[in-house]
GROMACS .gro file of C-alpha atoms in nm:
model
  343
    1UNK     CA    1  -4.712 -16.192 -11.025
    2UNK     CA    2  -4.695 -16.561 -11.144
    3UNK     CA    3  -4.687 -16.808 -10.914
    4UNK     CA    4  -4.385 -17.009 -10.767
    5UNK     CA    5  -4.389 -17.387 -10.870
    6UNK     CA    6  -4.115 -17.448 -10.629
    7UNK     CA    7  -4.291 -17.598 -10.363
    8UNK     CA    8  -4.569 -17.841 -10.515
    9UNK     CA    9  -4.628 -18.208 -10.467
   10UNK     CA   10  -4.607 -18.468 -10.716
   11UNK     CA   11  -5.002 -18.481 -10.701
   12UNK     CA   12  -5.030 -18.101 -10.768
   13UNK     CA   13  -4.760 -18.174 -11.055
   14UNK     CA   14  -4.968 -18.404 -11.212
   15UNK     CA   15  -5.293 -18.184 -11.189
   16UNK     CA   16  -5.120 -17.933 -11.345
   17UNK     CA   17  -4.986 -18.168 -11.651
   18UNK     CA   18  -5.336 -18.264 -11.687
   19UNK     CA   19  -5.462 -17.937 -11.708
   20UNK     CA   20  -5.291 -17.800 -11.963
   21UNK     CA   21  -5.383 -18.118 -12.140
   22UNK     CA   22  -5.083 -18.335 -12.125
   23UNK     CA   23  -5.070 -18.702 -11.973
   24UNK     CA   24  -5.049 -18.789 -11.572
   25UNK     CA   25  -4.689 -18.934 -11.549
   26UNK     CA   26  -4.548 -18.579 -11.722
   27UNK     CA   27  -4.629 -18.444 -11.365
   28UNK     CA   28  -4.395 -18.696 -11.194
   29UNK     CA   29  -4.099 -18.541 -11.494
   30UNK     CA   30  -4.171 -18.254 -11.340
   31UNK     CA   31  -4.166 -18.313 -10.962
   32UNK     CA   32  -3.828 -18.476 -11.056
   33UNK     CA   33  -3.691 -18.181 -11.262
   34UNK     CA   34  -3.790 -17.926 -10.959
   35UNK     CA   35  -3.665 -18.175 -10.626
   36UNK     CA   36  -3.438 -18.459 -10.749
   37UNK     CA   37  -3.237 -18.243 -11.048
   38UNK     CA   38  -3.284 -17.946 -10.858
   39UNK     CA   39  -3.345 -17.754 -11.234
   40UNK     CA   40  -3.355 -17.361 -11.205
   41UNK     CA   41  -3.492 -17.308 -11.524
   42UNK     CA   42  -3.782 -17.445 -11.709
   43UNK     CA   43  -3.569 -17.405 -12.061
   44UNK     CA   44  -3.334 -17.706 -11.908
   45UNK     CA   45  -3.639 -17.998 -11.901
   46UNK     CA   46  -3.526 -18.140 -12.195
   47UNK     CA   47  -3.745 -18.416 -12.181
   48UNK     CA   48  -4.076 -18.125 -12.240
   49UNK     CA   49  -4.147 -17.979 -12.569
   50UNK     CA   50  -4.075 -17.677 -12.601
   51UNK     CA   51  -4.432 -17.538 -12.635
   52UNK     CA   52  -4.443 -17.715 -12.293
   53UNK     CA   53  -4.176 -17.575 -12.189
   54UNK     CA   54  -4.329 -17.241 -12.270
   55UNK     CA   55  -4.662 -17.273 -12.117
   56UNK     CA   56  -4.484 -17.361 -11.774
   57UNK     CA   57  -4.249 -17.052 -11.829
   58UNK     CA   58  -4.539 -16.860 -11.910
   59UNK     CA   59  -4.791 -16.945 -11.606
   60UNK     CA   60  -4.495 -17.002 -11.310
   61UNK     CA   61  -4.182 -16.858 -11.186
   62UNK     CA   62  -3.883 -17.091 -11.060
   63UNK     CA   63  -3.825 -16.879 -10.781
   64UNK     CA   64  -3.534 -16.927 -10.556
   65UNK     CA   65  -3.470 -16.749 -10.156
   66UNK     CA   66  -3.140 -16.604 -10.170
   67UNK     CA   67  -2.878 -16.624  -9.858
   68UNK     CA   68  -2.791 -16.296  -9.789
   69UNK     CA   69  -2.518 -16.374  -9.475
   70UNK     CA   70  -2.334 -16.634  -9.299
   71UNK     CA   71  -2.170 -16.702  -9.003
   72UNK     CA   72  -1.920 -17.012  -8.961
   73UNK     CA   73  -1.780 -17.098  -8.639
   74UNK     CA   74  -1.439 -17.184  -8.603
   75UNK     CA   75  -1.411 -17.472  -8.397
   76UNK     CA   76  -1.720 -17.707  -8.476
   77UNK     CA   77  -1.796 -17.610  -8.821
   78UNK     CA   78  -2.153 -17.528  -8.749
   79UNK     CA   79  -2.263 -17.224  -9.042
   80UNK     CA   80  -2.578 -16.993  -8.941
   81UNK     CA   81  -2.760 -16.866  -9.251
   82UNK     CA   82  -2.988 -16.536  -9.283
   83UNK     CA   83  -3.179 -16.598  -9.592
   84UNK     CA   84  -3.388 -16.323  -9.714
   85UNK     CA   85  -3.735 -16.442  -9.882
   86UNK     CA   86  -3.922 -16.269 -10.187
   87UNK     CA   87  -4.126 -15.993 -10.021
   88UNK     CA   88  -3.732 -15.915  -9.794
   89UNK     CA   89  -3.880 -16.088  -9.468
   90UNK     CA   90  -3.569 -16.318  -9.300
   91UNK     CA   91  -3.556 -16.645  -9.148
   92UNK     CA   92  -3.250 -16.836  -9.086
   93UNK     CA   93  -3.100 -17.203  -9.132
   94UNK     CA   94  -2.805 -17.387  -8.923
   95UNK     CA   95  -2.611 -17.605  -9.074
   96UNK     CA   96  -2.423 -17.852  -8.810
   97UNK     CA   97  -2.214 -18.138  -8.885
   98UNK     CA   98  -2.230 -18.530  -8.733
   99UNK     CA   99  -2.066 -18.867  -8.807
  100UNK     CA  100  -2.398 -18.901  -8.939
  101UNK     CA  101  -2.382 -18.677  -9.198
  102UNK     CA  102  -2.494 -18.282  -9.249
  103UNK     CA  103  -2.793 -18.200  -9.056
  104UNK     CA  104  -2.969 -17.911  -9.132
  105UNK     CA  105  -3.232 -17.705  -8.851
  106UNK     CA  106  -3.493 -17.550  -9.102
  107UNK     CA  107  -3.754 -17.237  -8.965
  108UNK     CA  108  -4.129 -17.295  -9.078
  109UNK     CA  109  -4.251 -16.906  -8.997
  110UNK     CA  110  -4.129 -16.581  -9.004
  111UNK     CA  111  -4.122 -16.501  -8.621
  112UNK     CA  112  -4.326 -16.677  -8.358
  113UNK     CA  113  -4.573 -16.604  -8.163
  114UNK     CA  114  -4.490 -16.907  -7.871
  115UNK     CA  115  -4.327 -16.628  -7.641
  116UNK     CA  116  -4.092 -16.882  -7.492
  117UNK     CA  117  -3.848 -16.621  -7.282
  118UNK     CA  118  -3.503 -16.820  -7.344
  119UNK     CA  119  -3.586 -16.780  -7.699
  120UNK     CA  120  -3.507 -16.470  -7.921
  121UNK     CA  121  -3.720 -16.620  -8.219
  122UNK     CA  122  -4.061 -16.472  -8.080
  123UNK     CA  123  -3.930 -16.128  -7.999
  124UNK     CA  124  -4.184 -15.924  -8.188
  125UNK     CA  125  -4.433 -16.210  -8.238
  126UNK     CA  126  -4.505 -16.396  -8.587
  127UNK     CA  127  -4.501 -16.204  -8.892
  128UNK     CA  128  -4.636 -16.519  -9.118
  129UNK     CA  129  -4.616 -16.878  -9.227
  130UNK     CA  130  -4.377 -16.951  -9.461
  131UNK     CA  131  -4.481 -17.232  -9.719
  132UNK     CA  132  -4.386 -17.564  -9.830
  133UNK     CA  133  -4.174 -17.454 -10.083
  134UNK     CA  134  -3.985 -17.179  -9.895
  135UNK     CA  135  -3.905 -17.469  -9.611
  136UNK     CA  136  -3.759 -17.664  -9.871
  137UNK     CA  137  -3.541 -17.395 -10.059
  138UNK     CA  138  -3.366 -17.395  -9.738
  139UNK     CA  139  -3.219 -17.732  -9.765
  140UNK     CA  140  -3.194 -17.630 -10.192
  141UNK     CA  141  -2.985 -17.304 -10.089
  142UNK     CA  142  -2.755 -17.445  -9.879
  143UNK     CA  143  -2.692 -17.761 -10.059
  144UNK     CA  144  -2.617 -17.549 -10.329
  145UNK     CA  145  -2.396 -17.319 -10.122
  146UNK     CA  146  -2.173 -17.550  -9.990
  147UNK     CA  147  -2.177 -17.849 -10.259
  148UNK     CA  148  -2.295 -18.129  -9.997
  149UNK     CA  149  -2.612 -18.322  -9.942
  150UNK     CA  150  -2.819 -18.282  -9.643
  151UNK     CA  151  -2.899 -18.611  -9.501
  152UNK     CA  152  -3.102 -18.523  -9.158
  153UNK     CA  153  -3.319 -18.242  -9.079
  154UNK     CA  154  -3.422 -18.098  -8.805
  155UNK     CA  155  -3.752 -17.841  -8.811
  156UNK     CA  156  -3.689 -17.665  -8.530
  157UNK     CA  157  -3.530 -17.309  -8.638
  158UNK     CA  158  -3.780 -17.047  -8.620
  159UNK     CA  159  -4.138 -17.055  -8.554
  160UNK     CA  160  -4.333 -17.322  -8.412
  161UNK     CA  161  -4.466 -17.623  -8.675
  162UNK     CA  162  -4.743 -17.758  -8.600
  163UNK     CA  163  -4.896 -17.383  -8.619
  164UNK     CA  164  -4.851 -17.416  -8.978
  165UNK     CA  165  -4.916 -17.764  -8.980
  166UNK     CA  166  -5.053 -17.847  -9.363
  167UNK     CA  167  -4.709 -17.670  -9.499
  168UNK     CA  168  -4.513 -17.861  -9.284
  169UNK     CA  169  -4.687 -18.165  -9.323
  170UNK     CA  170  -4.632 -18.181  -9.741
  171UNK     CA  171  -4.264 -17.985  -9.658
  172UNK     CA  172  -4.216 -18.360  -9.519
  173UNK     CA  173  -4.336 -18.541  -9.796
  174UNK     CA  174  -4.165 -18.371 -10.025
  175UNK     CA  175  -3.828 -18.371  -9.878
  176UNK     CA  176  -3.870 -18.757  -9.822
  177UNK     CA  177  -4.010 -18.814 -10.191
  178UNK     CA  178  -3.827 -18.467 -10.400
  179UNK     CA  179  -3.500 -18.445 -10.229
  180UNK     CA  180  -3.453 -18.848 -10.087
  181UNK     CA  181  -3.451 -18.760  -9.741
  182UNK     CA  182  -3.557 -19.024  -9.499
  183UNK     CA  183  -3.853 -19.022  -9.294
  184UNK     CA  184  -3.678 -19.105  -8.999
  185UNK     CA  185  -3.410 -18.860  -9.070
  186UNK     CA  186  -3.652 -18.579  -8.990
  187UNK     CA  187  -3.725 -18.482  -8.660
  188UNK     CA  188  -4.027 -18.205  -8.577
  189UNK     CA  189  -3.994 -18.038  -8.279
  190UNK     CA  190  -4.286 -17.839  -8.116
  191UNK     CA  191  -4.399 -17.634  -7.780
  192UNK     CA  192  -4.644 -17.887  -7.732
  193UNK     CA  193  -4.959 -17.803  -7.963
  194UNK     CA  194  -5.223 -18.039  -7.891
  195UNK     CA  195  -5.442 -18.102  -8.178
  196UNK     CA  196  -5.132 -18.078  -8.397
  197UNK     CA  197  -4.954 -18.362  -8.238
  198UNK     CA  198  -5.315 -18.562  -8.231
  199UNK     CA  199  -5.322 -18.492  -8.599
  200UNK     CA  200  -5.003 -18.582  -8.676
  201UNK     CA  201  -5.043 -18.896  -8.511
  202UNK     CA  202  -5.273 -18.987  -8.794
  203UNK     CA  203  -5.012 -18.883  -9.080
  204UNK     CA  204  -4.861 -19.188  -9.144
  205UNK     CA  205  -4.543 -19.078  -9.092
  206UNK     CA  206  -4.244 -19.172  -8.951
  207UNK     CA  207  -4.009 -18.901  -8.855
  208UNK     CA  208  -3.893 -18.798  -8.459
  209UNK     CA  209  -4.099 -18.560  -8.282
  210UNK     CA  210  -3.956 -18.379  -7.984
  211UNK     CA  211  -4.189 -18.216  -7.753
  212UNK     CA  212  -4.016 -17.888  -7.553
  213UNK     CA  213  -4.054 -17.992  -7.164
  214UNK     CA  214  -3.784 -17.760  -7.003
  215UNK     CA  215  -4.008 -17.810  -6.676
  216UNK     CA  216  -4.245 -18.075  -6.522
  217UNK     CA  217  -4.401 -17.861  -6.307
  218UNK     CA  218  -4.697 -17.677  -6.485
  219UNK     CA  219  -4.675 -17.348  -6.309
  220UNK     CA  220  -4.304 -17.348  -6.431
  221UNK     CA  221  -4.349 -17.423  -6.730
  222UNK     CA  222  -4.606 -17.196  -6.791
  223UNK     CA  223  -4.399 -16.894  -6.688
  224UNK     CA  224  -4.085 -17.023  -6.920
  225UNK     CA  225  -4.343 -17.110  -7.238
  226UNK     CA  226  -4.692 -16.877  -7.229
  227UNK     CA  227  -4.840 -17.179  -7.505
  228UNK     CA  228  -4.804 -17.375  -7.181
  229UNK     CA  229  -5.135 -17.219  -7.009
  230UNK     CA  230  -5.378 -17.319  -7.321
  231UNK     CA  231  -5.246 -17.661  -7.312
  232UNK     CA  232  -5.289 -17.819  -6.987
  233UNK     CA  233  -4.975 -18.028  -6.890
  234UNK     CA  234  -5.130 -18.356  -6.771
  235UNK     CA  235  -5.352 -18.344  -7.156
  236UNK     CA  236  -4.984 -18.319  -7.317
  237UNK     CA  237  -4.875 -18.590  -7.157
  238UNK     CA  238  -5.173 -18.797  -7.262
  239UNK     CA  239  -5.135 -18.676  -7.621
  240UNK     CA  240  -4.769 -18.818  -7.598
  241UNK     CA  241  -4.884 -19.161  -7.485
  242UNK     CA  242  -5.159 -19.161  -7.773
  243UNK     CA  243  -4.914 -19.067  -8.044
  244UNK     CA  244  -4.620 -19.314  -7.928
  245UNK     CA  245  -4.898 -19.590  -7.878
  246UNK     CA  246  -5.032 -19.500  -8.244
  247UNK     CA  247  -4.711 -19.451  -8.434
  248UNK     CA  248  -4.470 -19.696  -8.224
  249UNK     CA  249  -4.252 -19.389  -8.271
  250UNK     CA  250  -4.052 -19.310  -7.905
  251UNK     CA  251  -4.112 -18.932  -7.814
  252UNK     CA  252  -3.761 -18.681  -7.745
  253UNK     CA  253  -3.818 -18.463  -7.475
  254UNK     CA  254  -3.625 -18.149  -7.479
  255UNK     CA  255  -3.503 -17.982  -7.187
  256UNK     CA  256  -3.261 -17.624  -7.130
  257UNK     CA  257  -3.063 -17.632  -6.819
  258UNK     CA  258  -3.181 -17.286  -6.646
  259UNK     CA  259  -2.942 -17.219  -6.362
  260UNK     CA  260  -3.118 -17.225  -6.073
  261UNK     CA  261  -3.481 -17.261  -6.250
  262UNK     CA  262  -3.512 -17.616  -6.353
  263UNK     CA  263  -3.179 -17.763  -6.295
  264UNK     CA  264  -3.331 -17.849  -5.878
  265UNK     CA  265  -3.284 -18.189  -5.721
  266UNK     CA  266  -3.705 -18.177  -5.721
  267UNK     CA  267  -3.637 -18.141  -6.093
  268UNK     CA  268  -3.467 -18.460  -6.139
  269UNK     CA  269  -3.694 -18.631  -5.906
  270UNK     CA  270  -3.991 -18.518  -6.111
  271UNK     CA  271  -3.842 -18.601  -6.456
  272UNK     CA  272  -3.781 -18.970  -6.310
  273UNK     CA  273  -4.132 -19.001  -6.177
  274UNK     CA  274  -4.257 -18.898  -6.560
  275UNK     CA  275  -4.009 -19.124  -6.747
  276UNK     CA  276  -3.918 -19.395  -6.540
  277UNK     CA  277  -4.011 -19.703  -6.700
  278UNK     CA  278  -4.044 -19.551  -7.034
  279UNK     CA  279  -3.911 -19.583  -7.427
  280UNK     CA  280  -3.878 -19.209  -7.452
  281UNK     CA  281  -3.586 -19.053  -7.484
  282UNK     CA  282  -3.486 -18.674  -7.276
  283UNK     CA  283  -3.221 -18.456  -7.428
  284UNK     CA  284  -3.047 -18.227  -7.238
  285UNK     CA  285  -2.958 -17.888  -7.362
  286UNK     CA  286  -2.691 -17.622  -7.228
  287UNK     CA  287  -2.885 -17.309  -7.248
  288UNK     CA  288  -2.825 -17.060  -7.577
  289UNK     CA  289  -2.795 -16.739  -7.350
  290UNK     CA  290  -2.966 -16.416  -7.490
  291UNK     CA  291  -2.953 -16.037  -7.438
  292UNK     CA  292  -3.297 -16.037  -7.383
  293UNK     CA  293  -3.332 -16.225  -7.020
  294UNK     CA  294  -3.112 -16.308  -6.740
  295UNK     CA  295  -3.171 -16.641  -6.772
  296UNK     CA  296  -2.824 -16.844  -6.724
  297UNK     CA  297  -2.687 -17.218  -6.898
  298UNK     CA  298  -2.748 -17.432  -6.570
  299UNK     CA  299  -2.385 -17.514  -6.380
  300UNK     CA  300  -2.574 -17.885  -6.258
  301UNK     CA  301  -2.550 -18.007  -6.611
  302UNK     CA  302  -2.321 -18.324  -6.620
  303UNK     CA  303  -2.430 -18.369  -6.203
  304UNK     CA  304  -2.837 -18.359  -6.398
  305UNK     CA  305  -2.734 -18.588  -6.642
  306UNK     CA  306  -2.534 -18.809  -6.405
  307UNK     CA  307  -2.822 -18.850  -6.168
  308UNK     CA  308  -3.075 -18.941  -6.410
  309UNK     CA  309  -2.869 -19.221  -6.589
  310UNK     CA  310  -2.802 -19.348  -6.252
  311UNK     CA  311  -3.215 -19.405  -6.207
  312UNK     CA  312  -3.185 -19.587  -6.572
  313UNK     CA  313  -3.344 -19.284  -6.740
  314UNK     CA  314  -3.278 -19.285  -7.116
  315UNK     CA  315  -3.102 -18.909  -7.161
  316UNK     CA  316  -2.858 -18.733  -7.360
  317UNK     CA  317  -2.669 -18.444  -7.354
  318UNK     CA  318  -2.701 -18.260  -7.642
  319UNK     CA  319  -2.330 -18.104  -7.802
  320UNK     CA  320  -2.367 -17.769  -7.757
  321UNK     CA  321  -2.234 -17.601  -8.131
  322UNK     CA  322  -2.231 -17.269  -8.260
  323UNK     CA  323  -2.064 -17.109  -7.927
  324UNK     CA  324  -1.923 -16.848  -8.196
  325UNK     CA  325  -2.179 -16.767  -8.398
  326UNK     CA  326  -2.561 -16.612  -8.292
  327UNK     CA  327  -2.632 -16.988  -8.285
  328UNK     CA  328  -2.959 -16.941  -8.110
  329UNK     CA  329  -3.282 -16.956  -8.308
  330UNK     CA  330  -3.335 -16.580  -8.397
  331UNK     CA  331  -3.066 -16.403  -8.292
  332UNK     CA  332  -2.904 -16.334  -8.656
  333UNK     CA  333  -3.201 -16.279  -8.782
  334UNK     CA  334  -3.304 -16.036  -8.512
  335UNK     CA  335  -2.939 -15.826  -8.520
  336UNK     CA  336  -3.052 -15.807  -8.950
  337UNK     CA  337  -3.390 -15.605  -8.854
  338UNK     CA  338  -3.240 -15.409  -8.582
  339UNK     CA  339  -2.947 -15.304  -8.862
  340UNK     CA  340  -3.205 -15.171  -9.098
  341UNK     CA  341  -3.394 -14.996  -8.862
  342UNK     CA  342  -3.087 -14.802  -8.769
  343UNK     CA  343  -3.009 -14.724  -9.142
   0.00000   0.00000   0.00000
């Protein structure tokens, strides 16, 4: 089985133009044919010879995901994709629309293994990674699908990043360099992995990362996300000051509403003790309910959000979309396995 090219740098471009004995900048006509021209076929790089042309054709596929469903809701215009990969594992994409421009939540593994209960993403745990270039086909498919350009995305579908941090890392790259995407139209959003967030402090980067909070009281938190109880609280914190203090880059906190779980009054006075004074940003979130748990979209949201604007905290409520579709991360993707075990 050859392998796909769909998915290298412009430095692994250019090692490959080299290799077969042709000059460095050939591998940059190449990056650009794959990302910015978006070619499917190696017969249309007009600028190659054709013996060139053949080699490539020869050695690689041009291999493509393929969506197999969507779901469009109504009222918002937010679209849910299931896109089947090459060996028929699933992940999904959301497409969701701003004055901004098209934004577009990408998965970066085939399941997870974060066990997170409001989420049905890790039911049945992590099947694999998925790589740099099957990240990226997301944004090509649905471009493609729907004749528009993504301008923001948001990696924070299925699976958690920085557990597949090197893919992710060059997904970024290339998406800011292949497809024209701006750094700081990218925002990463993770459980709260340690070492990846130290590491990514040291990237060079500048794209929004958004830590999952949901609680500030460890013991809490740990019951809502299991990663919680390798990675003590008070070191994730400290790993949030580093990164901020390295990158100048403000920090997103994300937080559900849980009726009755973290929606307290000692919630809010917690979450003002932690940011009070701060650049970082909180974003509040009206649960995505599930069949799996009992766990209920807080009824305290706009009192939540009220009381922490009053203490000058900077927070947001996100817009809830996708009320009509299985908006939540795995949930379409979920409903596709438990069809064809049923066949």
């Amino acid at each position: 089985m050859k392998e796909n090219i769909f998915g290298r740098d412009i430095h692994e471009c250019e090692a490959l133009m080299v290799r077969f004995g042709e000059a460095r900048y050939r591998g940059k006509q190449l990056f650009q044919w794959i990302y910015e021209k978006k070619c499917e076929d190696f017969n249309e790089m007009t600028n190659f010879s054709s013996s060139l042309r053949k080699k490539l054709s020869d050695q690689y596929d041009l291999f493509h995901s393929k969506i197999e469903t969507t779901q469009a809701d109504p009222h918002d215009g937010t679209k849910k994709y299931l896109i089947e990969l090459e060996d028929h594992q699933y992940i999904e994409a959301v497409l969701m629309h701003y004055g901004h421009g098209a934004s577009l939540c990408v998965s970066t593994q085939v399941g997870c293994n974060m066990g997170c209960k409001f989420c049905a993403s890790t039911k049945g745990g992590k099947i694999r990674d998925l790589s740099a270039g099957e990240i990226l086909d997301q944004i090509y498919l649905v471009e493609k699908k729907e004749k528009l350009r993504i301008s923001n995305v948001v990696i924070m579908g299925i699976g958690e990043p920085l557990e597949n941090y090197h893919e992710v890392v060059k997904f970024i790259r290339i998406a800011n360099s292949g497809f024209g995407i701006g750094q700081r139209k990218i925002s990463l959003s993770t459980c709260g992995i340690i070492p990846g967030i130290e590491a990514l402090a040291e990237e060079d980067l500048q794209i929004n990362l958004a830590i999952s909070l949901h609680s500030v009281f460890p013991d809490r938190r740990k019951t809502l996300m299991p990663i919680a109880k390798r990675y003590d609280f008070e070191l994730l914190m400290d790993a949030c000051k580093a990164y901020f203090t390295k990158t100048g880059r403000r920090i997103t906190y994300e937080y559900a509403l849980i009726d009755g779980y973290n929606d307290r009054d000692e919630d809010i006075v917690e979450l003002i003790r932690l940011l009070k004074g701060s650049q970082n940003h909180l974003n509040l979130i009206g649960l995505n309910e599930i069949q799996e748990t009992s766990l209920k979209e807080s009824t305290r949201m706009n009192y939540f959000l009220g009381e922490l604007a009053r203490q000058g905290i900077n927070v947001t409520m996100r817009r809830k979309m996708g009320r009509e579709i299985d908006a939540a991360c795995g949930q379409l993707r979920k409903k596709r396995y438990e069809d064809k075990v049923s066949v």
